[in-house]
CSV table of C-alpha atoms in Angstrom, one decimal:
chain,number,residue,atom,x,y,z
A,1,MET,CA,106.8,92.5,135.6
A,2,THR,CA,108.3,92.5,139.0
A,3,ALA,CA,106.8,93.5,142.2
A,4,GLY,CA,109.4,96.4,142.5
A,5,LEU,CA,108.2,97.9,139.3
A,6,TRP,CA,104.6,97.8,140.5
A,7,GLN,CA,105.5,99.4,143.8
A,8,ASN,CA,107.9,102.2,142.6
A,9,TRP,CA,106.4,103.1,139.2
A,10,VAL,CA,102.9,101.7,138.3
A,11,LEU,CA,101.1,102.2,141.5
A,12,PRO,CA,102.4,105.8,141.9
A,13,GLY,CA,101.5,106.4,138.6
A,14,ILE,CA,98.0,105.4,139.1
A,15,TRP,CA,97.7,107.6,142.1
A,16,THR,CA,99.3,110.6,140.0
A,17,THR,CA,96.7,110.1,137.3
A,18,ILE,CA,93.8,110.1,139.8
A,19,GLN,CA,95.0,113.2,141.4
A,20,LEU,CA,95.4,114.9,138.1
A,21,LEU,CA,91.9,113.9,137.1
A,22,VAL,CA,90.4,115.1,140.4
A,23,TYR,CA,92.2,118.5,140.5
A,24,SER,CA,91.6,119.1,136.7
A,25,ALA,CA,88.1,118.1,136.9
A,26,ALA,CA,87.5,120.4,139.9
A,27,LEU,CA,89.0,123.4,138.1
A,28,ALA,CA,87.1,122.5,134.8
A,29,GLY,CA,83.7,122.3,136.9
A,30,LEU,CA,84.2,125.7,138.3
A,31,VAL,CA,85.1,127.3,135.0
A,32,ALA,CA,82.2,125.4,133.3
A,33,PHE,CA,79.6,126.7,135.6
A,34,ALA,CA,81.0,130.2,135.9
A,35,VAL,CA,81.4,130.6,132.1
A,36,GLY,CA,78.3,128.7,131.3
A,37,ILE,CA,76.2,130.7,133.4
A,38,ALA,CA,77.7,133.8,132.1
A,39,ARG,CA,76.8,132.7,128.7
A,40,THR,CA,73.1,133.1,129.6
A,41,HIS,CA,73.6,136.6,131.4
A,42,ARG,CA,71.3,139.5,130.5
A,43,SER,CA,74.4,141.6,129.8
A,44,ARG,CA,75.6,141.4,126.1
A,45,PHE,CA,79.1,142.3,127.3
A,46,VAL,CA,79.2,139.5,129.9
A,47,ARG,CA,78.0,137.1,127.2
A,48,PHE,CA,80.6,138.3,124.8
A,49,LEU,CA,83.4,137.9,127.4
A,50,ALA,CA,82.3,134.3,128.3
A,51,GLY,CA,81.8,133.4,124.5
A,52,LEU,CA,85.4,134.8,124.0
A,53,TYR,CA,86.8,132.6,126.6
A,54,THR,CA,84.9,129.6,125.3
A,55,GLU,CA,86.2,130.1,121.7
A,56,ILE,CA,89.8,130.6,122.6
A,57,PHE,CA,90.2,127.7,124.8
A,58,ARG,CA,88.2,125.3,122.7
A,59,GLY,CA,90.3,126.3,119.9
A,60,THR,CA,93.7,125.8,121.3
A,61,SER,CA,95.6,122.5,121.9
A,62,ALA,CA,95.7,121.6,125.6
A,63,LEU,CA,99.2,120.1,124.9
A,64,ILE,CA,100.4,123.4,123.7
A,65,LEU,CA,98.6,125.4,126.4
A,66,MET,CA,100.6,123.1,128.8
A,67,PHE,CA,103.9,123.8,127.2
A,68,TRP,CA,103.0,127.5,127.2
A,69,LEU,CA,102.2,127.5,130.9
A,70,PHE,CA,105.4,125.6,131.7
A,71,PHE,CA,107.9,127.1,129.4
A,72,VAL,CA,106.7,130.4,128.2
A,73,LEU,CA,105.0,131.9,131.3
A,74,PRO,CA,107.7,131.6,133.9
A,75,PRO,CA,110.0,134.0,132.0
A,76,LEU,CA,107.1,136.5,131.7
A,77,LEU,CA,106.1,136.4,135.4
A,78,GLY,CA,109.4,135.5,136.9
A,79,TRP,CA,108.3,132.4,138.8
A,80,GLN,CA,108.0,128.7,137.7
A,81,LEU,CA,104.9,126.4,137.9
A,82,VAL,CA,105.6,122.8,138.9
A,83,PRO,CA,104.8,120.3,136.0
A,84,VAL,CA,101.8,119.0,137.8
A,85,TRP,CA,100.0,122.5,138.3
A,86,ALA,CA,100.9,123.5,134.9
A,87,ALA,CA,99.1,120.3,133.7
A,88,VAL,CA,96.0,121.0,136.0
A,89,LEU,CA,95.6,124.5,134.7
A,90,ALA,CA,96.0,123.4,131.1
A,91,LEU,CA,93.5,120.7,131.5
A,92,GLY,CA,91.0,122.5,133.7
A,93,LEU,CA,90.9,125.7,131.6
A,94,SER,CA,90.7,123.7,128.4
A,95,TYR,CA,88.1,121.1,129.4
A,96,GLY,CA,86.2,123.9,131.3
A,97,ALA,CA,85.5,125.6,128.0
A,98,TYR,CA,83.7,122.4,126.6
A,99,GLY,CA,81.9,122.1,129.9
A,100,ALA,CA,80.7,125.7,129.7
A,101,GLU,CA,78.8,124.9,126.4
A,102,ILE,CA,77.1,121.9,128.3
A,103,VAL,CA,75.9,124.2,131.1
A,104,ARG,CA,74.8,126.9,128.6
A,105,GLY,CA,72.9,124.3,126.6
A,106,SER,CA,71.2,122.8,129.6
A,107,LEU,CA,70.1,126.1,131.1
A,108,ASN,CA,68.8,127.1,127.8
A,109,SER,CA,66.7,123.9,127.6
A,110,VAL,CA,64.7,124.8,130.7
A,111,ALA,CA,61.3,125.8,129.7
A,112,PRO,CA,60.7,129.6,129.5
A,113,ALA,CA,57.6,129.2,131.5
A,114,GLN,CA,59.8,128.3,134.5
A,115,ARG,CA,61.7,131.5,134.1
A,116,GLU,CA,58.6,133.4,133.9
A,117,ALA,CA,57.2,131.7,137.1
A,118,GLY,CA,60.4,132.9,139.0
A,119,ILE,CA,59.8,136.5,137.8
A,120,ALA,CA,56.2,136.3,138.8
A,121,LEU,CA,57.2,135.3,142.3
A,122,SER,CA,59.7,138.4,142.5
A,123,PHE,CA,62.6,136.1,142.6
A,124,SER,CA,66.0,137.7,142.0
A,125,PRO,CA,68.2,136.5,139.0
A,126,TRP,CA,70.3,134.5,141.3
A,127,GLN,CA,67.3,132.9,143.1
A,128,ARG,CA,65.8,132.0,139.8
A,129,MET,CA,69.1,130.3,138.8
A,130,ARG,CA,69.6,128.6,142.2
A,131,LEU,CA,66.0,127.6,142.9
A,132,ILE,CA,64.5,126.9,139.5
A,133,LEU,CA,67.0,126.7,136.6
A,134,LEU,CA,69.9,124.7,138.0
A,135,PRO,CA,67.8,122.0,139.8
A,136,GLN,CA,66.2,121.2,136.4
A,137,ALA,CA,69.3,121.7,134.2
A,138,VAL,CA,71.9,119.7,136.3
A,139,PRO,CA,70.4,116.3,135.7
A,140,GLU,CA,70.5,117.0,132.0
A,141,MET,CA,74.3,118.1,132.3
A,142,ILE,CA,75.4,114.9,133.8
A,143,PRO,CA,75.5,112.6,130.8
A,144,PRO,CA,77.6,114.9,128.6
A,145,PHE,CA,79.8,115.9,131.7
A,146,CYS,CA,80.3,112.1,132.2
A,147,ASN,CA,81.7,112.0,128.6
A,148,LEU,CA,83.9,115.0,129.3
A,149,LEU,CA,85.3,113.5,132.5
A,150,VAL,CA,86.2,110.3,130.5
A,151,GLU,CA,87.9,112.6,127.8
A,152,LEU,CA,89.8,114.4,130.5
A,153,LEU,CA,91.0,111.3,132.1
A,154,LYS,CA,92.5,110.2,128.8
A,155,GLY,CA,93.8,113.8,128.5
A,156,THR,CA,95.9,113.4,131.6
A,157,ALA,CA,98.3,111.1,129.6
A,158,LEU,CA,99.6,114.4,128.0
A,159,VAL,CA,101.4,115.2,131.3
A,160,SER,CA,103.9,112.4,130.7
A,161,LEU,CA,105.6,114.7,128.1
A,162,LEU,CA,106.4,117.1,131.0
A,163,GLY,CA,107.8,114.2,133.0
A,164,VAL,CA,105.0,113.8,135.4
A,165,GLY,CA,104.8,110.4,136.6
A,166,ASP,CA,101.4,109.4,135.6
A,167,VAL,CA,100.3,105.9,134.3
A,168,SER,CA,101.7,106.7,130.8
A,169,PHE,CA,105.0,107.9,132.1
A,170,ALA,CA,105.2,105.0,134.3
A,171,ALA,CA,104.4,102.5,131.4
A,172,TYR,CA,107.3,104.2,129.4
A,173,LEU,CA,109.7,103.7,132.2
A,174,VAL,CA,108.6,100.1,132.7
A,175,ARG,CA,109.0,99.5,128.9
A,176,LEU,CA,112.6,100.8,128.9
A,177,ALA,CA,113.5,98.6,132.0
A,178,THR,CA,111.9,95.4,130.7
A,179,GLN,CA,111.8,95.8,127.0
A,180,GLU,CA,108.3,94.3,127.3
A,181,SER,CA,106.0,96.7,125.4
A,182,ALA,CA,102.9,94.4,125.1
A,183,GLN,CA,102.6,93.6,128.7
A,184,ILE,CA,102.9,97.1,130.1
A,185,TYR,CA,100.8,98.9,127.5
A,186,THR,CA,98.1,96.4,128.0
A,187,ILE,CA,98.0,96.7,131.6
A,188,SER,CA,97.9,100.6,131.0
A,189,LEU,CA,94.8,100.2,128.9
A,190,VAL,CA,93.2,98.1,131.5
A,191,ILE,CA,94.0,100.8,134.1
A,192,TYR,CA,92.5,103.6,132.1
A,193,PHE,CA,89.4,101.5,131.3
A,194,VAL,CA,88.8,100.5,135.0
A,195,ILE,CA,89.0,104.1,136.0
A,196,ALA,CA,86.8,105.2,133.2
A,197,PHE,CA,84.3,102.4,134.2
A,198,VAL,CA,84.2,103.7,137.7
A,199,ILE,CA,83.5,107.4,136.4
A,200,THR,CA,80.6,106.2,134.2
A,201,ARG,CA,79.0,104.2,136.7
A,202,SER,CA,79.3,106.7,139.4
A,203,MET,CA,77.9,109.5,137.1
A,204,LYS,CA,74.9,107.2,136.1
A,205,ALA,CA,74.0,106.7,139.7
A,206,LEU,CA,74.3,110.5,140.3
A,207,GLU,CA,72.1,111.1,137.4
A,208,LYS,CA,69.3,108.8,138.6
A,209,ARG,CA,69.5,110.4,142.0
A,210,THR,CA,69.2,114.0,140.8
A,211,LYS,CA,66.2,113.1,138.5
A,212,ARG,CA,64.5,111.4,141.3
A,213,ASN,CA,64.9,114.5,143.4
A,214,ILE,CA,63.0,116.5,140.9
A,215,GLY,CA,60.4,113.8,140.4
A,216,VAL,CA,61.7,112.4,137.1
A,217,ALA,CA,61.3,108.6,137.0
A,218,VAL,CA,64.4,106.9,135.4
A,219,ILE,CA,63.9,103.8,133.4
A,220,GLY,CA,66.9,101.9,132.1
A,221,GLY,CA,69.3,104.4,130.7
A,222,GLY,CA,66.7,107.2,130.2
A,223,ALA,CA,64.1,109.3,132.0
A,224,LYS,CA,60.3,109.3,131.8
C-alpha cells in the first residue's frame, strides 16, 4: 500500500473513527447517567419514562436508527443532518440506553445503610446522590462501561454505510484501488485492536484510581 493511500484515506479514517468514538461516548455517557439516575427516582412516573426510553433504544437497531435520522427525519423537520452527526446521535442514544442500565445497577448495589445515613444527616436527594451514592457506584460502573466503549468503537464502523470516511470506509476505498483485500483488512483489524487496547488500559487505570479514592485496595484485576 502506497504512502499516498495512507495519507489520503487511512490516516484520516483513523482520525474520523476516533472523533466518532469520542463524540458518541460523550453523548452516551450523558444519556446513561441521566436515564440511569432517573431509573432510581422516587417518582414512579419518572422511573416509567426512563424505563420506556431504555426499552425503546435497547430494542431498536443502531443502524436503522442511523438511517432513520439521516433519511426519514429531514423531510419531517425540514432540515438535513450531516452524516457524522446522524451517526453520533444514533450511536449515543442507543449505547446510552445500555449504559443507563449499568448506572442503575451500580447505584442499586450501594448498601441501603449508606442511603439511610444520608437521610439521617438531612442531606437532600441530590446531596445523597453526589456525596454518597455516586462516589461508591462509579468504580463499579467502570468495567462494564469499558466493555461498552469497546462495543461502541466497533459500532462506529456502521457509519461507513452513510459514506463517512472512517477506518472501515477507508479500507473499502483502498481495497477498490489496490484489489488487495488481505492487507488492508488485516491493517484495519490491527487499528481497531490498538484503539480498543488503549481504551481498556485507560479504563483499568481509571478504575484503580477511583477505588483508591474511596479506600478500596486493588489487587491484580479485582478489589479487596
